[in-house]
XYZ file of C-alpha atoms in Angstrom:
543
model
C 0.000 0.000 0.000
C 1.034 3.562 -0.929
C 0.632 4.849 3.035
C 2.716 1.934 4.428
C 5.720 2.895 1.485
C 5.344 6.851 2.623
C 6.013 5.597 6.884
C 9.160 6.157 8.446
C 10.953 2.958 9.632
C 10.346 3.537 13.339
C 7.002 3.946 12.356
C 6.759 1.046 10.722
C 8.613 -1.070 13.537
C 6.205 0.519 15.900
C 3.150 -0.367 14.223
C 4.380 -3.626 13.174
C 5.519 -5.084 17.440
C 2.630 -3.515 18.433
C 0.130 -5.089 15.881
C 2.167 -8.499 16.755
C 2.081 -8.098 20.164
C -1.481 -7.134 20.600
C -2.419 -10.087 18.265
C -0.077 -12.577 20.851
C -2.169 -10.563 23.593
C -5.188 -11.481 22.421
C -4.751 -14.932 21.370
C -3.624 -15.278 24.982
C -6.445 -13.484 26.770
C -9.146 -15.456 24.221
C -7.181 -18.680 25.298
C -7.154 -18.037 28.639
C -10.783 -16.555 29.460
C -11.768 -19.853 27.665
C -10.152 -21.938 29.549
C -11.204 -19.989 32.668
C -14.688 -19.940 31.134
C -14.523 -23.760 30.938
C -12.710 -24.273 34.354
C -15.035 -22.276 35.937
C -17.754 -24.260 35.252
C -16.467 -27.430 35.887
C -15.677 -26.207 39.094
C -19.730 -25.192 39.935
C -20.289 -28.634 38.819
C -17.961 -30.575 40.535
C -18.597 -27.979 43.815
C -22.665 -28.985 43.059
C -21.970 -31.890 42.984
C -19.749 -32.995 45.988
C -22.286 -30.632 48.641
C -24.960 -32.647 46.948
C -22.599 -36.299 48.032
C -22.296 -34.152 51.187
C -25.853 -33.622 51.861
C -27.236 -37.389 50.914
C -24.170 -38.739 53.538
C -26.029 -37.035 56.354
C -27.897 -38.652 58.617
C -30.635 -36.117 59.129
C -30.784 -36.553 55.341
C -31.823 -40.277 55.529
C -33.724 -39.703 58.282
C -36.180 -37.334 57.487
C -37.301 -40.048 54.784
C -38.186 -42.369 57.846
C -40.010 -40.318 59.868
C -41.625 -37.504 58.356
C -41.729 -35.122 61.718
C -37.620 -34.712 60.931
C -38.432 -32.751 57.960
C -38.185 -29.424 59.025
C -35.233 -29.981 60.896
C -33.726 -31.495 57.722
C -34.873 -28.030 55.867
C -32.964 -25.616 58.443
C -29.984 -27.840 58.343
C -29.549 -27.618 54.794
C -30.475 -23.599 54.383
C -27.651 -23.119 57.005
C -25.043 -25.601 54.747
C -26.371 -23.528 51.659
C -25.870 -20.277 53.057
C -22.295 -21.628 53.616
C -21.525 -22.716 50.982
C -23.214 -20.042 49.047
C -25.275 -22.355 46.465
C -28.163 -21.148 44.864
C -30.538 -24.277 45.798
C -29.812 -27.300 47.692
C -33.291 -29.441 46.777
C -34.192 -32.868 48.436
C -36.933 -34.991 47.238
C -37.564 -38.705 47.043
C -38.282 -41.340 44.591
C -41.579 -39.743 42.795
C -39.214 -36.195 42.203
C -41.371 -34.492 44.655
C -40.067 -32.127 46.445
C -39.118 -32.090 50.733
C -36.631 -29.981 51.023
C -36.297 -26.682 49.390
C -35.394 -23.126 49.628
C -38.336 -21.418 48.887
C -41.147 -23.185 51.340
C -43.852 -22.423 48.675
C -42.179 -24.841 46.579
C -41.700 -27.803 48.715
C -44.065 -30.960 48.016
C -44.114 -29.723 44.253
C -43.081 -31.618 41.083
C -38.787 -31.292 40.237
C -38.764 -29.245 36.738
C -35.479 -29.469 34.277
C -36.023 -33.208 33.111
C -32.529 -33.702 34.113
C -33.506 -36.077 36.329
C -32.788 -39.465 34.233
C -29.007 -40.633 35.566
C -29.628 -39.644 39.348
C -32.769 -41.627 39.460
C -30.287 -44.583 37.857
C -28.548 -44.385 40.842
C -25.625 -42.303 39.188
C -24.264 -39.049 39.878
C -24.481 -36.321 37.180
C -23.774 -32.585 36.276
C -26.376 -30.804 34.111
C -27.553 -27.694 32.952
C -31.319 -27.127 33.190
C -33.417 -24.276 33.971
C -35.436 -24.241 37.015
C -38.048 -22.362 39.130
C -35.094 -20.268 40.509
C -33.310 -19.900 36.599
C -30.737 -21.663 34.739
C -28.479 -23.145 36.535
C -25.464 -25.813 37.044
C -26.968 -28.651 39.143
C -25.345 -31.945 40.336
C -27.108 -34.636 41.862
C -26.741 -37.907 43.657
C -28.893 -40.060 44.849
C -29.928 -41.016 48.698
C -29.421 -44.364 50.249
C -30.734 -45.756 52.988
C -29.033 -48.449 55.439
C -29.362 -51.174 53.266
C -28.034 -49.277 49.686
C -31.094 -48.937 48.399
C -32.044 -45.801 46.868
C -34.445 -43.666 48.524
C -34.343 -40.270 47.033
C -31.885 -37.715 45.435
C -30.142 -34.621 46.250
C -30.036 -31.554 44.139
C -27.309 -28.490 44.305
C -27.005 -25.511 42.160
C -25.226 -22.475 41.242
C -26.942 -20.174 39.240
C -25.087 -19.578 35.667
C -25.318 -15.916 36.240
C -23.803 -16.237 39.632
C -20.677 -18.270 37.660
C -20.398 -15.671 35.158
C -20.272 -13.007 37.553
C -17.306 -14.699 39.231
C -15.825 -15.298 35.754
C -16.159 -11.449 34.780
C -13.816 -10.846 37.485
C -11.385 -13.002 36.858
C -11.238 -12.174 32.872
C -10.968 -8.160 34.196
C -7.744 -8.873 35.746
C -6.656 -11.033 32.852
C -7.218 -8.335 30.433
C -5.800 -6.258 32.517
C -2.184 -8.259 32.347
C -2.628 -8.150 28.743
C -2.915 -4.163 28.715
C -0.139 -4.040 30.990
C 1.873 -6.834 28.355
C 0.677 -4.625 25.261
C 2.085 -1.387 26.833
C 5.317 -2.971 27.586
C 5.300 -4.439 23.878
C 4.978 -1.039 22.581
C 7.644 0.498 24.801
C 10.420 -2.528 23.515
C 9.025 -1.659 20.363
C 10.372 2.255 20.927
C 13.685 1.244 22.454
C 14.078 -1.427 19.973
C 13.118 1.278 16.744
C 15.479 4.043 18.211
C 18.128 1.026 18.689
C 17.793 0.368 14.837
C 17.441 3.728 13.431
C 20.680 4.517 15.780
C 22.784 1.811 14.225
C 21.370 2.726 10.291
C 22.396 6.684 11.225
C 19.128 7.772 11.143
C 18.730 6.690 7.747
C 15.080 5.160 5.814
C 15.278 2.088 3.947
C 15.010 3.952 0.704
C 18.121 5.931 1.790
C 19.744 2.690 2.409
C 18.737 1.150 -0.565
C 19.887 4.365 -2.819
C 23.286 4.686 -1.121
C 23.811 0.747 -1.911
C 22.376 1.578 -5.595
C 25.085 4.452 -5.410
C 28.486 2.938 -3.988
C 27.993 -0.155 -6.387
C 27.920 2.574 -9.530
C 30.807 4.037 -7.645
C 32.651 1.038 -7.596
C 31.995 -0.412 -10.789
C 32.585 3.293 -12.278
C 36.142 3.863 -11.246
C 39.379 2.606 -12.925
C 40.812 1.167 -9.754
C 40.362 -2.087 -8.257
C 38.883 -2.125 -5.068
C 38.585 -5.351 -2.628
C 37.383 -5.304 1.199
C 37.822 -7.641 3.725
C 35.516 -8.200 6.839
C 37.473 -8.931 10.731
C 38.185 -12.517 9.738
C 39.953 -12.014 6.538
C 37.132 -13.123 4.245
C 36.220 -11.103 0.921
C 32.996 -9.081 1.040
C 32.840 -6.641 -1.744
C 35.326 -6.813 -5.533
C 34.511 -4.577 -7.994
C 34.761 -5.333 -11.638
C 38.507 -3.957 -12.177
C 39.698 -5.921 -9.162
C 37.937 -9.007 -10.476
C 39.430 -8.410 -14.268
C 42.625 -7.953 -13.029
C 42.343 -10.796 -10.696
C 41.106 -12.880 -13.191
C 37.933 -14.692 -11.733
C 34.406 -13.564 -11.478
C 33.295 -11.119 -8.664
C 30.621 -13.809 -7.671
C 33.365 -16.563 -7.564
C 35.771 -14.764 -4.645
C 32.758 -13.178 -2.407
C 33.378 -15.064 0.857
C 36.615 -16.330 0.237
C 39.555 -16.132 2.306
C 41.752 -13.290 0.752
C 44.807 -15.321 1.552
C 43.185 -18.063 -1.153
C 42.383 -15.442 -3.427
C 45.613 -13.206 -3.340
C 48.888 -15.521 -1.432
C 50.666 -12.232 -0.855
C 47.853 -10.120 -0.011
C 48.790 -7.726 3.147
C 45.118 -6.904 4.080
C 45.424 -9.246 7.031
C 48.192 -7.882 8.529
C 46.026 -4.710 8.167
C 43.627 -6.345 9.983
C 45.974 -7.132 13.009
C 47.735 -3.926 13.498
C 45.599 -1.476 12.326
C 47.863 0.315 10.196
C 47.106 1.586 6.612
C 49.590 1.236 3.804
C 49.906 4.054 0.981
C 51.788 3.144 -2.870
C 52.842 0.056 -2.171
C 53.727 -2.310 -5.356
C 52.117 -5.539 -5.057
C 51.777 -7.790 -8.227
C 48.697 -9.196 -9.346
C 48.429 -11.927 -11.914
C 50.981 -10.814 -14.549
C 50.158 -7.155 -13.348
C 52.161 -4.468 -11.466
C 49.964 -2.677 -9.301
C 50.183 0.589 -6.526
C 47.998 -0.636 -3.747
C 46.460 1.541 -0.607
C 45.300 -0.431 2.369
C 43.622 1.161 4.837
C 41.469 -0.544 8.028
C 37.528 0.241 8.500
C 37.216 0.824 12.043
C 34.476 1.588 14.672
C 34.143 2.863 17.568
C 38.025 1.868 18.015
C 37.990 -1.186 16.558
C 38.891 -3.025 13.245
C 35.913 -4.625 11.852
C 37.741 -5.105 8.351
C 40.065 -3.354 5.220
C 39.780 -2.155 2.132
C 42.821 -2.285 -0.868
C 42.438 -0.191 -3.856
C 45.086 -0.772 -6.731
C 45.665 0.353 -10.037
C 47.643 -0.504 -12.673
C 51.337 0.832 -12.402
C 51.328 1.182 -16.107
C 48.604 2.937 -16.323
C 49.432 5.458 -13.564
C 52.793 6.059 -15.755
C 50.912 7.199 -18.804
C 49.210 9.444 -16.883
C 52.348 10.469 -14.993
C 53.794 10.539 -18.285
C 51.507 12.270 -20.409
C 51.340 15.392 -17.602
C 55.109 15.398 -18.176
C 54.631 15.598 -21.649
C 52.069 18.587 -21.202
C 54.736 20.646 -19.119
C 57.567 19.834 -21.627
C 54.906 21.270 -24.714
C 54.773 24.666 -22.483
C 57.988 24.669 -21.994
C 58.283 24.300 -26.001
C 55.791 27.267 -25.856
C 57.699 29.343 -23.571
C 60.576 29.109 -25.328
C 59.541 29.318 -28.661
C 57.935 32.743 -27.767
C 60.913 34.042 -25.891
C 63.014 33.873 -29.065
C 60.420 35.369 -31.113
C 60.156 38.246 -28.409
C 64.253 38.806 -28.682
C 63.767 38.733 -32.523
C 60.568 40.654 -32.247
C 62.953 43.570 -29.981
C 65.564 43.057 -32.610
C 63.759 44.117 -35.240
C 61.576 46.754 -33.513
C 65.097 48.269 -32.302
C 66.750 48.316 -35.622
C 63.473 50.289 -37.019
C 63.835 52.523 -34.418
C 67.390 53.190 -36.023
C 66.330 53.272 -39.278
C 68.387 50.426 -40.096
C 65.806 48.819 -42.519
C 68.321 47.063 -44.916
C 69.109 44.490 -41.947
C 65.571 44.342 -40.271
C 65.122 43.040 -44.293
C 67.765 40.442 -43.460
C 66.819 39.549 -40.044
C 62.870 38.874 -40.979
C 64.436 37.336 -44.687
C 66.578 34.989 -42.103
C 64.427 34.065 -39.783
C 61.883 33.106 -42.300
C 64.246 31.038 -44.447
C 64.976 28.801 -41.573
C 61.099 28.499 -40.662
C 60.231 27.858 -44.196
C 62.909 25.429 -44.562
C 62.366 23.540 -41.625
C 58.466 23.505 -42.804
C 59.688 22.323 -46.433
C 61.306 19.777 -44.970
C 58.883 18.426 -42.831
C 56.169 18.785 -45.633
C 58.429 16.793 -48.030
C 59.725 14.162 -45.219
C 57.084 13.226 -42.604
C 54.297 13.786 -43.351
C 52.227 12.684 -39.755
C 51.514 16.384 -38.160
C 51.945 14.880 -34.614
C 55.450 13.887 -34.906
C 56.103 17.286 -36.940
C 54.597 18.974 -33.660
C 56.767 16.878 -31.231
C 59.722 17.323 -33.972
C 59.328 21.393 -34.002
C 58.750 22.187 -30.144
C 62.246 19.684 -29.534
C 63.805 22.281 -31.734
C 62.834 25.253 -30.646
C 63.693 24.036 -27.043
C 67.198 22.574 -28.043
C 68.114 26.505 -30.004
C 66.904 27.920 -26.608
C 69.478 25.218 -24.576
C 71.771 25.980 -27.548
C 72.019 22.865 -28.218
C 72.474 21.358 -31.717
C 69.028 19.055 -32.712
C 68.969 17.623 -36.274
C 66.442 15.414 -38.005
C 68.349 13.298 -40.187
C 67.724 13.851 -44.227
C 67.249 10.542 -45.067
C 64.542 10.440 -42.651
C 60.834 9.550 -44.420
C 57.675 8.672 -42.962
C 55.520 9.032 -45.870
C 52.135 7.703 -43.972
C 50.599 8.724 -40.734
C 52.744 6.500 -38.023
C 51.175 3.303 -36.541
C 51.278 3.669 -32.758
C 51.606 7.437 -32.743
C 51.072 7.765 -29.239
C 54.373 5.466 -28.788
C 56.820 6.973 -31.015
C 55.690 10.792 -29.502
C 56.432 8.649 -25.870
C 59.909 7.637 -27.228
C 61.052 11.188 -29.121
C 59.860 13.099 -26.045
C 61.664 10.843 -23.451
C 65.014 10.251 -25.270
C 65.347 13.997 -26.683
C 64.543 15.222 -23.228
C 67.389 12.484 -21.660
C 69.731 13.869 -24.382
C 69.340 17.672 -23.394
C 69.833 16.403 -20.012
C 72.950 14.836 -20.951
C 74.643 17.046 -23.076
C 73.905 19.973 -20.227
C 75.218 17.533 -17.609
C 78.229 17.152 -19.505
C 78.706 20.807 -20.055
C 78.574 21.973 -16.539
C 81.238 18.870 -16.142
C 83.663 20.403 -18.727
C 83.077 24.264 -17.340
C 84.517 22.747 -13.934
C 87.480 21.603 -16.250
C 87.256 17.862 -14.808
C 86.025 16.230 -17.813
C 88.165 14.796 -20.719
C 85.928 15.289 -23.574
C 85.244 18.955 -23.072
C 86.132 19.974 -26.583
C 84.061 17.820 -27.997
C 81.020 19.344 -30.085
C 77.011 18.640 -28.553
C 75.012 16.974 -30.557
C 71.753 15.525 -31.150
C 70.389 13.558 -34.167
C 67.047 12.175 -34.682
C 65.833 9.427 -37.295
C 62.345 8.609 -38.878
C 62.524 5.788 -41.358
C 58.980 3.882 -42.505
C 59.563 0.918 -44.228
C 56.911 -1.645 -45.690
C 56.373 -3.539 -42.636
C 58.075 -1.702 -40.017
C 59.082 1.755 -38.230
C 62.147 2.595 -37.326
C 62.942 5.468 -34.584
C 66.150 6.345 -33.377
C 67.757 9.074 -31.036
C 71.628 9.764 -30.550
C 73.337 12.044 -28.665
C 76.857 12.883 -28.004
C 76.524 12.969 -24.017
C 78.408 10.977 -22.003
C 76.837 8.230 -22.151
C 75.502 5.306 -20.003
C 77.338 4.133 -17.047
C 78.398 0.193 -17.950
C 77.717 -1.581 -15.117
C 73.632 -0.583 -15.770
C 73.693 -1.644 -19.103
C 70.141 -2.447 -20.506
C 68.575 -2.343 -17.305
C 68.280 0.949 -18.200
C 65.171 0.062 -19.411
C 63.489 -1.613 -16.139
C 61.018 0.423 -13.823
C 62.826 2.403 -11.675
C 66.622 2.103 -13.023
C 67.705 5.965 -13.767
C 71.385 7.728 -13.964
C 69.513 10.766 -12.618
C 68.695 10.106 -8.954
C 65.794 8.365 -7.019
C 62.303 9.664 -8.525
C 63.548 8.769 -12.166
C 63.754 5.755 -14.465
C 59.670 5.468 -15.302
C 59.961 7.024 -18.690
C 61.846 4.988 -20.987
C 60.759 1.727 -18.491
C 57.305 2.711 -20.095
C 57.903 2.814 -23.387
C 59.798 -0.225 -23.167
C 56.772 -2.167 -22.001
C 54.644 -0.474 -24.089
C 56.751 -1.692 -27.305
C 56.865 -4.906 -26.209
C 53.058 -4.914 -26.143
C 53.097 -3.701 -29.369
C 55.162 -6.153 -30.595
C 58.469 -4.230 -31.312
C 62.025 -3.504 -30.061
C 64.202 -0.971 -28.289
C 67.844 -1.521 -28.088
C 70.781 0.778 -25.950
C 74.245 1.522 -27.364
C 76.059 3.551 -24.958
C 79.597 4.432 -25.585
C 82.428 7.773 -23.680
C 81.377 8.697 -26.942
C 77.692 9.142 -26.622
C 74.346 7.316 -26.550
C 72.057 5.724 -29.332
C 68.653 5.061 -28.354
C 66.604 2.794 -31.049
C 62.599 1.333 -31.217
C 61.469 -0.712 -34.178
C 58.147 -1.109 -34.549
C 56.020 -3.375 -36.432
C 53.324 -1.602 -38.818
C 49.998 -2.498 -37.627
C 48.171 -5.100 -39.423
C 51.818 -6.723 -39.995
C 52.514 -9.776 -37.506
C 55.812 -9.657 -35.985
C 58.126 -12.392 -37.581
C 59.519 -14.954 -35.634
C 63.312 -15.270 -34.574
């Protein structure tokens, strides 16, 4: 129903105990007055009907049948006993149901009414229900036996069924009363027990609940990283898609799984133990290199379980890499207008003088090495990407002062296959070679170096063949220290200091994916960077 969605959940806990409760209640009370009901009356029969045994036993009783003159004694003795015992009637009569004894005098020597008569005069006791001259009542009977056993008359005792009601009445007020008391203490667990439960869900609905679910597993399934949590004893509980992709089974197949059967090396249980959350630590999973975070969920103090999120290393170094790239292309910028401002002041100073003839020649100049750079790159490569990359290296190396030459046989007469790769390769290995050469230069200015006559250089070459793409960077720096050798190329491994060594690592992997090469010659006399690439749609040969 619409009003039952539109309650709040303490609401609906309220209603709900108290609707259970006061159905329990009732049951109860409807099983109990009926028992009562039924005990009750029982009882005014079986109380009928032993003062009825009592009365036929006594010897007055048996008596007055003898001799007639002991018949109003007999009818004092048994008002007194009925007054007593508080019965309605106590009636005596003999064989013929005619009355002797009886409460009301006017009635005594008259005809028994109720024709429930027909076991007593058997000689059997019974328990009825009959109406009689004084109402409806519960009656028990037994008969009277003289000396010898032989029936003589009956007794009669009743309780009037109003009378038994009247005494059940009471006893079902207090019962219901224990049930309203039960009810009201039903509805007061059902307060403590609805602010308990709204305390523990913050205060939040169901539908809040159920949204925030609805929105953490979009969250989860949304974000590049894998994410896996563990509950107190180690077991798996949530693993979003990444994690399980990277992983390499379904999400459904590690939910309540040990971690330690899932991931061997996993540190999420020592998490667990101490407490302590881990930040960038490499951890491989599968055949992946991944930066995981570990951190504990706690409450209230304590650890109740730990969450890892990881990414792939790779990944976070194209991103590292490409932001690199995006501060190297303003340097480029920077640069590129800073010369044109000191030719710009050039020229605007030599008008100022008048000097037109070599403003002529300075604009003449500068464009002839523009336009011939251009014509060169319009007749060479012909992929504008790697003529932007090309163009900002040069600008930058004229601003270092640096030599930077594309070499003329170069020719890529297509747009490149794995663009993205090749710009990766020319901006790491140009960038290592201005590096170099400037290392090298503020060596020789100390005087402690024993090439420092020997000219800078750098020299870059684009060749595209049929069914492969070769790029290659050498520079006359000092080269690569020996003892590294290719591991130049592994994560981490840098001449320049801690912090370095994830370019060309990168685009190592990243050729290897693409099925190519890159191969190191390092000499005193300089270093030759090369990649070889396979054109796409061409399968790599085999060795």
């Amino acid at each position: 129903m619409i009003w039952m969605n539109q309650l709040k959940l303490r609401t609906k806990i309220n209603l709900l105990v108290f609707l259970i409760v006061g159905v329990v209640v009732l049951l109860t009370i409807a099983s109990i007055e009926y028992l009562t009901i039924e005990r009750q009356f029982d009882e005014a029969g079986q109380r009928a009907l032993m003062l009825a045994r009592t009365t036929a036993a006594l010897p007055e009783t048996v008596q007055a049948f003898a001799s007639p003159d002991s018949v109003l004694k007999l009818q004092t003795l048994v008002e007194t006993i009925r007054q007593k015992t508080g019965a309605q009637f106590i009636v005596i009569a003999d064989m013929d149901q005619i009355r002797i004894v009886h409460p009301s005098p006017s009635e005594i020597g008259k005809h028994m009414v109720g024709e429930d008569n027909g076991l007593v005069l058997e000689g059997q006791d019974s328990i009825t229900m009959a109406t009689g001259t004084l109402g409806r009542s519960i009656r028990g009977k037994t008969p009277i036996r003289d000396a010898s056993g032989q029936q003589i008359g009956i007794v009669s005792v009743g309780f009037l069924v109003t009378a038994v009601w009247r005494q059940i009445g009471l006893n079902l007020l207090w019962i219901a009363s224990t049930g309203f008391v039960a009810l009201l203490c039903g509805l007061l667990g059902a307060y403590l027990l609805s602010g308990s439960i709204k305390k523990q869900l913050f205060n939040m609905e169901p539908f809040e609940i159920a949204y925030l679910a609805r929105e953490q597993s979009a969250i989860l399934e949304s974000i590049r990283e894998g994410i896996i949590a563990v509950n107190s004893h180690g077991d798996i509980t949530t693993c979003n898609h990444e994690a399980s992709k990277m992983i390499g089974l379904d999400a459904r197949e590690v939910i309540g799984e040990p971690i330690r059967s899932i991931l061997p090396h996993s540190r999420l249980p020592e998490v667990l133990l101490q407490g302590t959350p881990h930040y960038d630590q490499p951890m491989i999973i599968g055949n992946t290199l991944v930066v995981v975070n570990r951190v504990p969920v706690t409450t209230e103090g304590r650890v109740i379980g730990a969450v890892a999120s990881f990414r792939d290393k790779q990944q976070l170094d194209q991103i590292s890499h490409r932001m690199s790239d995006i501060g190297r292309y303003v340097d480029t910028i920077r640069s590129q207008r800073h010369e044109f401002m000191n030719k710009l002041h050039l020229i605007s100073g030599l008008i100022e003088m008048k000097d037109y003839e070599l403003a002529k020649n300075i604009i003449e100049e500068v464009n002839h090495d523009y336009q011939s750079t251009l014509d060169f790159f319009l007749a060479h490569i012909k992929d504008p990407a790697i003529v932007g990359i090309l163009i900002g290296k040069l600008h930058k190396a004229k601003e270092l002062s640096i030599p930077l030459h594309i070499d003329p046989s170069s020719s890529v007469p297509n747009l490149v296959s794995h663009r993205e790769l090749v710009i990766t390769f020319l901006g790491n290995t140009i960038e290592n070679a201005f590096e170099a050469i400037n290392a090298e230069s503020e060596t020789a200015a100390r005087k402690t170096h024993p090439d420092a006559d020997r000219q800078a250089d750098i020299k870059v070459y684009l060749y595209e063949e049929p069914e492969r793409l070769t790029v290659s960077v050498r520079d006359t720096g000092p080269g690569i220290d020996p003892a590294l050798g290719r591991s130049v190329l592994q994560d981490g491994v840098s001449t320049k200091g801690e912090g370095r060594g994830t370019g060309l690592a990168l685009v190592q992997r990243l050729a290897a994916n693409a099925g190519g090469t890159i191969s190191v010659r390092s000499s005193s006399e300089g270093t030759e960077l090369k990649m070889i690439l396979p054109k796409e749609g061409v399968e790599k040969s085999e060795s």
